[in-house]
JSON list of C-alpha atoms and ligand atoms in Angstrom, two decimals:
[
{"chain": "A", "resi": 1, "resn": "MET", "atom": "CA", "xyz": [-8.31, -6.68, 6.47]},
{"chain": "A", "resi": 2, "resn": "LYS", "atom": "CA", "xyz": [-5.65, -8.39, 8.40]},
{"chain": "A", "resi": 3, "resn": "LEU", "atom": "CA", "xyz": [-6.72, -8.78, 12.13]},
{"chain": "A", "resi": 4, "resn": "PHE", "atom": "CA", "xyz": [-3.61, -8.82, 14.17]},
{"chain": "A", "resi": 5, "resn": "LEU", "atom": "CA", "xyz": [-3.06, -9.09, 18.37]},
{"chain": "A", "resi": 6, "resn": "ASP", "atom": "CA", "xyz": [-1.10, -6.47, 19.65]},
{"chain": "A", "resi": 7, "resn": "THR", "atom": "CA", "xyz": [0.44, -8.42, 23.00]},
{"chain": "A", "resi": 8, "resn": "ALA", "atom": "CA", "xyz": [3.19, -10.34, 24.26]},
{"chain": "A", "resi": 9, "resn": "SER", "atom": "CA", "xyz": [1.35, -12.74, 26.26]},
{"chain": "A", "resi": 10, "resn": "VAL", "atom": "CA", "xyz": [1.23, -15.90, 24.91]},
{"chain": "A", "resi": 11, "resn": "ASP", "atom": "CA", "xyz": [-1.75, -17.15, 26.58]},
{"chain": "A", "resi": 12, "resn": "GLU", "atom": "CA", "xyz": [-4.24, -14.47, 24.64]},
{"chain": "A", "resi": 13, "resn": "ILE", "atom": "CA", "xyz": [-2.33, -14.98, 21.63]},
{"chain": "A", "resi": 14, "resn": "LYS", "atom": "CA", "xyz": [-3.49, -18.69, 21.99]},
{"chain": "A", "resi": 15, "resn": "VAL", "atom": "CA", "xyz": [-7.28, -18.12, 22.65]},
{"chain": "A", "resi": 16, "resn": "ILE", "atom": "CA", "xyz": [-7.34, -16.06, 19.60]},
{"chain": "A", "resi": 17, "resn": "ASN", "atom": "CA", "xyz": [-5.17, -18.63, 17.41]},
{"chain": "A", "resi": 18, "resn": "ASP", "atom": "CA", "xyz": [-7.01, -21.51, 18.72]},
{"chain": "A", "resi": 19, "resn": "ILE", "atom": "CA", "xyz": [-10.31, -20.27, 16.85]},
{"chain": "A", "resi": 20, "resn": "GLY", "atom": "CA", "xyz": [-8.08, -19.83, 13.16]},
{"chain": "A", "resi": 21, "resn": "VAL", "atom": "CA", "xyz": [-8.75, -15.88, 13.39]},
{"chain": "A", "resi": 22, "resn": "LEU", "atom": "CA", "xyz": [-5.75, -14.72, 13.91]},
{"chain": "A", "resi": 23, "resn": "ASP", "atom": "CA", "xyz": [-3.65, -13.07, 11.50]},
{"chain": "A", "resi": 24, "resn": "GLY", "atom": "CA", "xyz": [-0.67, -11.74, 13.36]},
{"chain": "A", "resi": 25, "resn": "VAL", "atom": "CA", "xyz": [0.82, -10.72, 16.48]},
{"chain": "A", "resi": 26, "resn": "THR", "atom": "CA", "xyz": [2.78, -7.14, 17.10]},
{"chain": "A", "resi": 27, "resn": "THR", "atom": "CA", "xyz": [4.47, -6.41, 20.10]},
{"chain": "A", "resi": 28, "resn": "ASN", "atom": "CA", "xyz": [6.62, -3.51, 22.19]},
{"chain": "A", "resi": 29, "resn": "PRO", "atom": "CA", "xyz": [8.75, -2.83, 24.56]},
{"chain": "A", "resi": 30, "resn": "SER", "atom": "CA", "xyz": [5.69, -1.80, 26.83]},
{"chain": "A", "resi": 31, "resn": "LEU", "atom": "CA", "xyz": [3.59, -4.84, 26.14]},
{"chain": "A", "resi": 32, "resn": "VAL", "atom": "CA", "xyz": [6.39, -7.09, 26.61]},
{"chain": "A", "resi": 33, "resn": "ALA", "atom": "CA", "xyz": [7.72, -5.66, 29.99]},
{"chain": "A", "resi": 34, "resn": "LYS", "atom": "CA", "xyz": [4.81, -6.67, 31.66]},
{"chain": "A", "resi": 35, "resn": "GLU", "atom": "CA", "xyz": [5.45, -10.57, 31.01]},
{"chain": "A", "resi": 36, "resn": "LYS", "atom": "CA", "xyz": [7.48, -12.48, 33.51]},
{"chain": "A", "resi": 37, "resn": "SER", "atom": "CA", "xyz": [9.10, -14.62, 30.56]},
{"chain": "A", "resi": 38, "resn": "ASN", "atom": "CA", "xyz": [12.33, -12.44, 28.99]},
{"chain": "A", "resi": 39, "resn": "PHE", "atom": "CA", "xyz": [11.90, -11.15, 25.40]},
{"chain": "A", "resi": 40, "resn": "ARG", "atom": "CA", "xyz": [13.56, -13.79, 23.40]},
{"chain": "A", "resi": 41, "resn": "GLY", "atom": "CA", "xyz": [11.66, -16.76, 25.22]},
{"chain": "A", "resi": 42, "resn": "ILE", "atom": "CA", "xyz": [8.44, -14.96, 24.58]},
{"chain": "A", "resi": 43, "resn": "LEU", "atom": "CA", "xyz": [9.55, -14.44, 20.65]},
{"chain": "A", "resi": 44, "resn": "LYS", "atom": "CA", "xyz": [10.26, -18.01, 20.22]},
{"chain": "A", "resi": 45, "resn": "GLU", "atom": "CA", "xyz": [6.98, -19.00, 21.91]},
{"chain": "A", "resi": 46, "resn": "ILE", "atom": "CA", "xyz": [4.47, -16.55, 19.84]},
{"chain": "A", "resi": 47, "resn": "CYS", "atom": "CA", "xyz": [6.63, -17.41, 16.58]},
{"chain": "A", "resi": 48, "resn": "GLY", "atom": "CA", "xyz": [6.42, -20.90, 16.98]},
{"chain": "A", "resi": 49, "resn": "LEU", "atom": "CA", "xyz": [2.13, -20.83, 17.36]},
{"chain": "A", "resi": 50, "resn": "VAL", "atom": "CA", "xyz": [1.60, -17.97, 14.95]},
{"chain": "A", "resi": 51, "resn": "LYS", "atom": "CA", "xyz": [2.01, -18.36, 11.47]},
{"chain": "A", "resi": 52, "resn": "GLY", "atom": "CA", "xyz": [1.54, -14.95, 10.53]},
{"chain": "A", "resi": 53, "resn": "PRO", "atom": "CA", "xyz": [4.11, -11.84, 10.97]},
{"chain": "A", "resi": 54, "resn": "VAL", "atom": "CA", "xyz": [5.06, -10.99, 14.55]},
{"chain": "A", "resi": 55, "resn": "SER", "atom": "CA", "xyz": [7.04, -7.27, 15.28]},
{"chain": "A", "resi": 56, "resn": "ALA", "atom": "CA", "xyz": [8.91, -7.61, 17.61]},
{"chain": "A", "resi": 57, "resn": "GLU", "atom": "CA", "xyz": [10.59, -4.35, 18.51]},
{"chain": "A", "resi": 58, "resn": "VAL", "atom": "CA", "xyz": [14.51, -2.28, 18.67]},
{"chain": "A", "resi": 59, "resn": "VAL", "atom": "CA", "xyz": [14.98, -0.47, 21.72]},
{"chain": "A", "resi": 60, "resn": "ALA", "atom": "CA", "xyz": [18.32, 0.91, 20.30]},
{"chain": "A", "resi": 61, "resn": "THR", "atom": "CA", "xyz": [17.92, 4.61, 19.08]},
{"chain": "A", "resi": 62, "resn": "GLU", "atom": "CA", "xyz": [20.84, 4.53, 16.79]},
{"chain": "A", "resi": 63, "resn": "TYR", "atom": "CA", "xyz": [21.64, 3.33, 13.46]},
{"chain": "A", "resi": 64, "resn": "GLU", "atom": "CA", "xyz": [24.39, 0.57, 14.31]},
{"chain": "A", "resi": 65, "resn": "GLY", "atom": "CA", "xyz": [22.36, -0.57, 17.75]},
{"chain": "A", "resi": 66, "resn": "MET", "atom": "CA", "xyz": [19.24, -1.50, 15.56]},
{"chain": "A", "resi": 67, "resn": "ILE", "atom": "CA", "xyz": [20.81, -3.12, 12.73]},
{"chain": "A", "resi": 68, "resn": "LYS", "atom": "CA", "xyz": [22.57, -5.14, 14.89]},
{"chain": "A", "resi": 69, "resn": "GLU", "atom": "CA", "xyz": [19.43, -5.64, 17.26]},
{"chain": "A", "resi": 70, "resn": "GLY", "atom": "CA", "xyz": [17.26, -6.31, 14.43]},
{"chain": "A", "resi": 71, "resn": "THR", "atom": "CA", "xyz": [19.23, -8.76, 12.50]},
{"chain": "A", "resi": 72, "resn": "GLU", "atom": "CA", "xyz": [19.37, -10.57, 15.60]},
{"chain": "A", "resi": 73, "resn": "LEU", "atom": "CA", "xyz": [15.96, -10.75, 15.61]},
{"chain": "A", "resi": 74, "resn": "ALA", "atom": "CA", "xyz": [15.48, -11.75, 12.45]},
{"chain": "A", "resi": 75, "resn": "LYS", "atom": "CA", "xyz": [17.35, -14.46, 12.41]},
{"chain": "A", "resi": 76, "resn": "MET", "atom": "CA", "xyz": [15.26, -15.66, 15.58]},
{"chain": "A", "resi": 77, "resn": "ALA", "atom": "CA", "xyz": [12.41, -16.84, 13.04]},
{"chain": "A", "resi": 78, "resn": "ASP", "atom": "CA", "xyz": [10.92, -16.51, 9.82]},
{"chain": "A", "resi": 79, "resn": "ASN", "atom": "CA", "xyz": [7.49, -15.04, 10.46]},
{"chain": "A", "resi": 80, "resn": "ILE", "atom": "CA", "xyz": [9.94, -12.21, 12.40]},
{"chain": "A", "resi": 81, "resn": "VAL", "atom": "CA", "xyz": [9.20, -8.35, 11.34]},
{"chain": "A", "resi": 82, "resn": "VAL", "atom": "CA", "xyz": [11.64, -5.91, 12.87]},
{"chain": "A", "resi": 83, "resn": "LYS", "atom": "CA", "xyz": [9.87, -3.56, 14.21]},
{"chain": "A", "resi": 84, "resn": "VAL", "atom": "CA", "xyz": [12.11, 0.25, 14.28]},
{"chain": "A", "resi": 85, "resn": "PRO", "atom": "CA", "xyz": [10.73, 3.76, 15.73]},
{"chain": "A", "resi": 86, "resn": "LEU", "atom": "CA", "xyz": [9.78, 6.62, 13.31]},
{"chain": "A", "resi": 87, "resn": "LEU", "atom": "CA", "xyz": [13.39, 8.45, 13.99]},
{"chain": "A", "resi": 88, "resn": "LYS", "atom": "CA", "xyz": [16.13, 9.19, 11.35]},
{"chain": "A", "resi": 89, "resn": "ASP", "atom": "CA", "xyz": [18.02, 6.24, 11.97]},
{"chain": "A", "resi": 90, "resn": "GLY", "atom": "CA", "xyz": [15.03, 4.21, 11.89]},
{"chain": "A", "resi": 91, "resn": "VAL", "atom": "CA", "xyz": [14.74, 5.60, 8.50]},
{"chain": "A", "resi": 92, "resn": "LYS", "atom": "CA", "xyz": [18.07, 4.35, 7.73]},
{"chain": "A", "resi": 93, "resn": "ALA", "atom": "CA", "xyz": [17.95, 1.22, 9.23]},
{"chain": "A", "resi": 94, "resn": "VAL", "atom": "CA", "xyz": [14.83, 0.46, 7.66]},
{"chain": "A", "resi": 95, "resn": "GLY", "atom": "CA", "xyz": [16.88, 0.63, 4.27]},
{"chain": "A", "resi": 96, "resn": "LYS", "atom": "CA", "xyz": [19.50, -1.40, 5.23]},
{"chain": "A", "resi": 97, "resn": "PHE", "atom": "CA", "xyz": [16.80, -4.01, 6.87]},
{"chain": "A", "resi": 98, "resn": "THR", "atom": "CA", "xyz": [15.22, -3.94, 3.41]},
{"chain": "A", "resi": 99, "resn": "SER", "atom": "CA", "xyz": [18.42, -4.13, 1.17]},
{"chain": "A", "resi": 100, "resn": "LEU", "atom": "CA", "xyz": [18.97, -7.34, 3.58]},
{"chain": "A", "resi": 101, "resn": "GLY", "atom": "CA", "xyz": [15.63, -8.93, 2.81]},
{"chain": "A", "resi": 102, "resn": "ILE", "atom": "CA", "xyz": [14.80, -8.06, 6.66]},
{"chain": "A", "resi": 103, "resn": "LYS", "atom": "CA", "xyz": [10.73, -7.33, 6.73]},
{"chain": "A", "resi": 104, "resn": "THR", "atom": "CA", "xyz": [10.34, -4.32, 8.75]},
{"chain": "A", "resi": 105, "resn": "ASN", "atom": "CA", "xyz": [7.07, -2.58, 10.99]},
{"chain": "A", "resi": 106, "resn": "VAL", "atom": "CA", "xyz": [8.02, 1.24, 11.10]},
{"chain": "A", "resi": 107, "resn": "THR", "atom": "CA", "xyz": [6.26, 2.60, 14.26]},
{"chain": "A", "resi": 108, "resn": "LEU", "atom": "CA", "xyz": [5.02, 5.79, 16.39]},
{"chain": "A", "resi": 109, "resn": "ILE", "atom": "CA", "xyz": [3.82, 6.83, 13.32]},
{"chain": "A", "resi": 110, "resn": "PHE", "atom": "CA", "xyz": [1.63, 10.34, 14.07]},
{"chain": "A", "resi": 111, "resn": "SER", "atom": "CA", "xyz": [1.97, 12.13, 10.25]},
{"chain": "A", "resi": 112, "resn": "PRO", "atom": "CA", "xyz": [1.50, 11.23, 6.73]},
{"chain": "A", "resi": 113, "resn": "LEU", "atom": "CA", "xyz": [4.55, 12.76, 5.60]},
{"chain": "A", "resi": 114, "resn": "GLN", "atom": "CA", "xyz": [6.55, 10.22, 8.63]},
{"chain": "A", "resi": 115, "resn": "ALA", "atom": "CA", "xyz": [4.53, 7.05, 6.34]},
{"chain": "A", "resi": 116, "resn": "LEU", "atom": "CA", "xyz": [5.85, 8.64, 3.17]},
{"chain": "A", "resi": 117, "resn": "LEU", "atom": "CA", "xyz": [9.51, 8.58, 4.49]},
{"chain": "A", "resi": 118, "resn": "ALA", "atom": "CA", "xyz": [9.19, 5.08, 5.68]},
{"chain": "A", "resi": 119, "resn": "ALA", "atom": "CA", "xyz": [7.88, 3.78, 2.87]},
{"chain": "A", "resi": 120, "resn": "LYS", "atom": "CA", "xyz": [10.47, 5.76, 0.56]},
{"chain": "A", "resi": 121, "resn": "THR", "atom": "CA", "xyz": [13.25, 3.10, 2.30]},
{"chain": "A", "resi": 122, "resn": "GLY", "atom": "CA", "xyz": [10.90, -0.45, 1.60]},
{"chain": "A", "resi": 123, "resn": "ALA", "atom": "CA", "xyz": [9.43, -0.43, 4.95]},
{"chain": "A", "resi": 124, "resn": "SER", "atom": "CA", "xyz": [6.81, -3.18, 4.99]},
{"chain": "A", "resi": 125, "resn": "TYR", "atom": "CA", "xyz": [4.53, -1.90, 7.40]},
{"chain": "A", "resi": 126, "resn": "VAL", "atom": "CA", "xyz": [3.88, 1.57, 8.65]},
{"chain": "A", "resi": 127, "resn": "SER", "atom": "CA", "xyz": [1.42, 1.74, 12.02]},
{"chain": "A", "resi": 128, "resn": "PRO", "atom": "CA", "xyz": [-0.17, 4.64, 12.62]},
{"chain": "A", "resi": 129, "resn": "PHE", "atom": "CA", "xyz": [-1.42, 4.96, 16.28]},
{"chain": "A", "resi": 130, "resn": "VAL", "atom": "CA", "xyz": [-5.17, 6.37, 15.86]},
{"chain": "A", "resi": 131, "resn": "GLY", "atom": "CA", "xyz": [-5.80, 6.07, 19.43]},
{"chain": "A", "resi": 132, "resn": "ARG", "atom": "CA", "xyz": [-3.02, 8.06, 20.82]},
{"chain": "A", "resi": 133, "resn": "LEU", "atom": "CA", "xyz": [-4.15, 11.39, 18.52]},
{"chain": "A", "resi": 134, "resn": "ASP", "atom": "CA", "xyz": [-7.53, 10.57, 19.26]},
{"chain": "A", "resi": 135, "resn": "ASP", "atom": "CA", "xyz": [-6.49, 11.16, 22.94]},
{"chain": "A", "resi": 136, "resn": "VAL", "atom": "CA", "xyz": [-4.87, 14.79, 21.91]},
{"chain": "A", "resi": 137, "resn": "SER", "atom": "CA", "xyz": [-7.95, 16.23, 20.26]},
{"chain": "A", "resi": 138, "resn": "HIS", "atom": "CA", "xyz": [-6.82, 14.58, 16.17]},
{"chain": "A", "resi": 139, "resn": "GLU", "atom": "CA", "xyz": [-8.77, 12.17, 14.02]},
{"chain": "A", "resi": 140, "resn": "GLY", "atom": "CA", "xyz": [-6.65, 9.57, 14.23]},
{"chain": "A", "resi": 141, "resn": "LEU", "atom": "CA", "xyz": [-8.51, 7.54, 11.25]},
{"chain": "A", "resi": 142, "resn": "GLN", "atom": "CA", "xyz": [-7.95, 10.97, 9.06]},
{"chain": "A", "resi": 143, "resn": "LEU", "atom": "CA", "xyz": [-4.38, 10.21, 9.34]},
{"chain": "A", "resi": 144, "resn": "VAL", "atom": "CA", "xyz": [-4.99, 6.56, 8.14]},
{"chain": "A", "resi": 145, "resn": "GLU", "atom": "CA", "xyz": [-7.37, 7.73, 5.19]},
{"chain": "A", "resi": 146, "resn": "GLU", "atom": "CA", "xyz": [-4.16, 10.56, 4.20]},
{"chain": "A", "resi": 147, "resn": "ILE", "atom": "CA", "xyz": [-1.90, 7.45, 4.39]},
{"chain": "A", "resi": 148, "resn": "ILE", "atom": "CA", "xyz": [-3.85, 5.09, 2.00]},
{"chain": "A", "resi": 149, "resn": "THR", "atom": "CA", "xyz": [-4.44, 8.32, -0.32]},
{"chain": "A", "resi": 150, "resn": "ILE", "atom": "CA", "xyz": [-0.88, 8.80, -0.60]},
{"chain": "A", "resi": 151, "resn": "PHE", "atom": "CA", "xyz": [0.67, 5.39, -1.04]},
{"chain": "A", "resi": 152, "resn": "ASP", "atom": "CA", "xyz": [-1.78, 4.80, -3.63]},
{"chain": "A", "resi": 153, "resn": "GLN", "atom": "CA", "xyz": [-1.19, 7.51, -5.72]},
{"chain": "A", "resi": 154, "resn": "TYR", "atom": "CA", "xyz": [2.35, 6.35, -6.00]},
{"chain": "A", "resi": 155, "resn": "GLU", "atom": "CA", "xyz": [1.56, 2.35, -5.43]},
{"chain": "A", "resi": 156, "resn": "TYR", "atom": "CA", "xyz": [3.98, 2.15, -2.49]},
{"chain": "A", "resi": 157, "resn": "LYS", "atom": "CA", "xyz": [3.97, -1.59, -1.58]},
{"chain": "A", "resi": 158, "resn": "THR", "atom": "CA", "xyz": [3.94, -0.72, 2.54]},
{"chain": "A", "resi": 159, "resn": "GLN", "atom": "CA", "xyz": [1.28, -2.07, 4.09]},
{"chain": "A", "resi": 160, "resn": "VAL", "atom": "CA", "xyz": [-0.69, 0.46, 6.10]},
{"chain": "A", "resi": 161, "resn": "LEU", "atom": "CA", "xyz": [-1.33, -1.33, 9.83]},
{"chain": "A", "resi": 162, "resn": "VAL", "atom": "CA", "xyz": [-3.61, 0.77, 11.90]},
{"chain": "A", "resi": 163, "resn": "ALA", "atom": "CA", "xyz": [-2.32, 0.56, 15.73]},
{"chain": "A", "resi": 164, "resn": "SER", "atom": "CA", "xyz": [-2.93, 1.73, 19.12]},
{"chain": "A", "resi": 165, "resn": "VAL", "atom": "CA", "xyz": [-6.79, 0.54, 18.38]},
{"chain": "A", "resi": 166, "resn": "ARG", "atom": "CA", "xyz": [-8.78, 1.71, 21.20]},
{"chain": "A", "resi": 167, "resn": "HIS", "atom": "CA", "xyz": [-12.31, -0.20, 20.21]},
{"chain": "A", "resi": 168, "resn": "PRO", "atom": "CA", "xyz": [-14.49, -2.01, 17.91]},
{"chain": "A", "resi": 169, "resn": "LEU", "atom": "CA", "xyz": [-15.27, 1.32, 15.71]},
{"chain": "A", "resi": 170, "resn": "HIS", "atom": "CA", "xyz": [-11.92, 2.06, 15.03]},
{"chain": "A", "resi": 171, "resn": "LEU", "atom": "CA", "xyz": [-11.53, -1.39, 13.33]},
{"chain": "A", "resi": 172, "resn": "VAL", "atom": "CA", "xyz": [-15.01, -0.59, 10.97]},
{"chain": "A", "resi": 173, "resn": "ASP", "atom": "CA", "xyz": [-13.47, 2.67, 10.25]},
{"chain": "A", "resi": 174, "resn": "ALA", "atom": "CA", "xyz": [-9.89, 0.89, 9.35]},
{"chain": "A", "resi": 175, "resn": "ALA", "atom": "CA", "xyz": [-12.35, -1.63, 7.31]},
{"chain": "A", "resi": 176, "resn": "MET", "atom": "CA", "xyz": [-14.29, 0.79, 5.28]},
{"chain": "A", "resi": 177, "resn": "LEU", "atom": "CA", "xyz": [-10.66, 3.05, 4.48]},
{"chain": "A", "resi": 178, "resn": "GLY", "atom": "CA", "xyz": [-9.26, -0.03, 2.75]},
{"chain": "A", "resi": 179, "resn": "ALA", "atom": "CA", "xyz": [-6.28, -0.36, 5.64]},
{"chain": "A", "resi": 180, "resn": "ASP", "atom": "CA", "xyz": [-4.65, -3.69, 4.93]},
{"chain": "A", "resi": 181, "resn": "VAL", "atom": "CA", "xyz": [-4.27, -4.79, 8.76]},
{"chain": "A", "resi": 182, "resn": "ALA", "atom": "CA", "xyz": [-5.41, -3.73, 12.45]},
{"chain": "A", "resi": 183, "resn": "THR", "atom": "CA", "xyz": [-3.58, -4.59, 15.52]},
{"chain": "A", "resi": 184, "resn": "MET", "atom": "CA", "xyz": [-5.41, -4.61, 18.40]},
{"chain": "A", "resi": 185, "resn": "PRO", "atom": "CA", "xyz": [-5.75, -5.43, 22.51]},
{"chain": "A", "resi": 186, "resn": "PHE", "atom": "CA", "xyz": [-6.96, -8.61, 23.39]},
{"chain": "A", "resi": 187, "resn": "LYS", "atom": "CA", "xyz": [-10.14, -6.70, 24.81]},
{"chain": "A", "resi": 188, "resn": "VAL", "atom": "CA", "xyz": [-10.99, -5.54, 21.88]},
{"chain": "A", "resi": 189, "resn": "PHE", "atom": "CA", "xyz": [-10.81, -8.70, 20.04]},
{"chain": "A", "resi": 190, "resn": "ASP", "atom": "CA", "xyz": [-12.98, -10.50, 22.22]},
{"chain": "A", "resi": 191, "resn": "GLN", "atom": "CA", "xyz": [-15.18, -7.60, 21.79]},
{"chain": "A", "resi": 192, "resn": "ILE", "atom": "CA", "xyz": [-15.59, -8.15, 18.30]},
{"chain": "A", "resi": 193, "resn": "PHE", "atom": "CA", "xyz": [-17.13, -11.47, 18.19]},
{"chain": "A", "resi": 194, "resn": "ARG", "atom": "CA", "xyz": [-20.10, -10.18, 20.75]},
{"chain": "A", "resi": 195, "resn": "HIS", "atom": "CA", "xyz": [-23.06, -8.49, 19.82]},
{"chain": "A", "resi": 196, "resn": "PRO", "atom": "CA", "xyz": [-26.08, -7.90, 22.25]},
{"chain": "A", "resi": 197, "resn": "LEU", "atom": "CA", "xyz": [-29.02, -9.27, 19.73]},
{"chain": "A", "resi": 198, "resn": "THR", "atom": "CA", "xyz": [-26.56, -12.31, 19.27]},
{"chain": "A", "resi": 199, "resn": "ASP", "atom": "CA", "xyz": [-27.06, -13.29, 22.67]},
{"chain": "A", "resi": 200, "resn": "VAL", "atom": "CA", "xyz": [-30.71, -12.59, 22.99]},
{"chain": "A", "resi": 201, "resn": "GLY", "atom": "CA", "xyz": [-31.56, -14.45, 19.62]},
{"chain": "A", "resi": 202, "resn": "LEU", "atom": "CA", "xyz": [-29.80, -17.55, 20.82]},
{"chain": "A", "resi": 203, "resn": "LYS", "atom": "CA", "xyz": [-31.16, -17.61, 24.51]},
{"chain": "A", "resi": 204, "resn": "THR", "atom": "CA", "xyz": [-34.59, -17.39, 22.22]},
{"chain": "A", "resi": 205, "resn": "PHE", "atom": "CA", "xyz": [-33.94, -20.45, 19.63]},
{"chain": "A", "resi": 206, "resn": "LEU", "atom": "CA", "xyz": [-32.85, -22.41, 22.82]},
{"chain": "A", "resi": 207, "resn": "ALA", "atom": "CA", "xyz": [-35.97, -21.72, 24.58]},
{"chain": "A", "resi": 208, "resn": "ASP", "atom": "CA", "xyz": [-37.99, -22.45, 21.89]},
{"chain": "A", "resi": 209, "resn": "TRP", "atom": "CA", "xyz": [-35.80, -25.29, 20.99]},
{"chain": "A", "resi": 210, "resn": "GLU", "atom": "CA", "xyz": [-36.82, -26.76, 24.65]},
{"chain": "A", "resi": 211, "resn": "LYS", "atom": "CA", "xyz": [-40.34, -26.02, 24.71]},
{"chain": "A", "resi": 212, "resn": "GLY", "atom": "CA", "xyz": [-40.71, -27.88, 20.84]},
{"chain": "A", "resi": 213, "resn": "LYS", "atom": "CA", "xyz": [-38.76, -30.91, 22.11]},
{"chain": "A", "resi": 214, "resn": "LYS", "atom": "CA", "xyz": [-37.96, -31.88, 18.78]},
{"chain": "A", "resi": 215, "resn": "GLN", "atom": "CA", "xyz": [-35.39, -34.95, 18.35]},
{"chain": "A", "resi": 216, "resn": "ILE", "atom": "CA", "xyz": [-32.40, -34.40, 16.78]},
{"chain": "B", "resi": 1, "resn": "LIG", "atom": "C1", "xyz": [1.58, -1.01, 17.97]},
{"chain": "B", "resi": 1, "resn": "LIG", "atom": "O1", "xyz": [2.22, -2.10, 17.31]},
{"chain": "B", "resi": 1, "resn": "LIG", "atom": "C2", "xyz": [1.50, -0.98, 19.41]},
{"chain": "B", "resi": 1, "resn": "LIG", "atom": "O2", "xyz": [2.19, -1.75, 19.77]},
{"chain": "B", "resi": 1, "resn": "LIG", "atom": "C3", "xyz": [0.34, -0.22, 20.15]},
{"chain": "B", "resi": 1, "resn": "LIG", "atom": "O3", "xyz": [-1.05, -0.29, 18.86]},
{"chain": "B", "resi": 1, "resn": "LIG", "atom": "C4", "xyz": [-0.09, 0.93, 20.78]},
{"chain": "B", "resi": 1, "resn": "LIG", "atom": "O4", "xyz": [-1.09, 1.08, 21.31]},
{"chain": "B", "resi": 1, "resn": "LIG", "atom": "P1", "xyz": [-1.69, 2.09, 22.82]},
{"chain": "B", "resi": 1, "resn": "LIG", "atom": "O5", "xyz": [-1.62, 3.25, 22.14]},
{"chain": "B", "resi": 1, "resn": "LIG", "atom": "O6", "xyz": [-2.80, 1.45, 23.00]},
{"chain": "B", "resi": 1, "resn": "LIG", "atom": "O7", "xyz": [-0.31, 1.50, 23.96]}
]
C-alpha cells in the first residue's frame, strides 16, 4: 500500500520525504487555507520536493470552471493529480480530463456507487473518507471493502485511495483489504514509526551495551 501525506505543509512533507517513505501527497482547500503562501506557490514547492503524485483540488463546482482550473493545475507539474468533488459535473469533468491524459482523484466519496461512477469516467483514484463516516456511526472501512470488491469484479483500473484517516488502525485495516493508497495527516504518519516496546527494547540494549563496555 502506498503511503501519502494529507497536508499542504511543506515542512511536514520535508520530514517524511527525507526518510524516503513518502509515496505522494494529497491536499484539499481546507488544508491549503491553513498555510501562509498562495496555492500555486505551495504546489510548485511540493511538486519539486515529491516525486510521487500530488493531488490539487479544484474549487469550481460546475463543469467549465473545473476544466479551466484543472487544466491550469495540470500544467504546473507532471506529478499533479487534479482532485475533483463527486458531483455530476465533477464526474463529467473527470471524463474530459481522462481524454486529455490528465490524472484525477475523485474526492468526498461516501458510497460504493459514487466510486463506481467515478471509475466509469476513468478516474485515476477514488477517495473514500473513512474517518468522516466513522464520525457519523457508519463503518468507514466497510465502504473501502465494498469499493475494492466492486472494482475487482469489473477490473477497473481506478485506484482506491483511503482518505480521512484518523489513526494507525485505519491503515492496518486498509492494507489488509488491499487498498492501493492511504493518505494521512502528519500526526498519524509520525505515529506509525512508534511502538512503546521499541523504545523500551532500545533503552535496554543501550544500557546493556554501556555495562559491557565492548569496543565497536
Ligand atoms: C483527502 O484527500 C482529504 O484531504 C482528507 O483525507 C480529509 O480528511 P479529514 O476528514 O481528516 O479532513
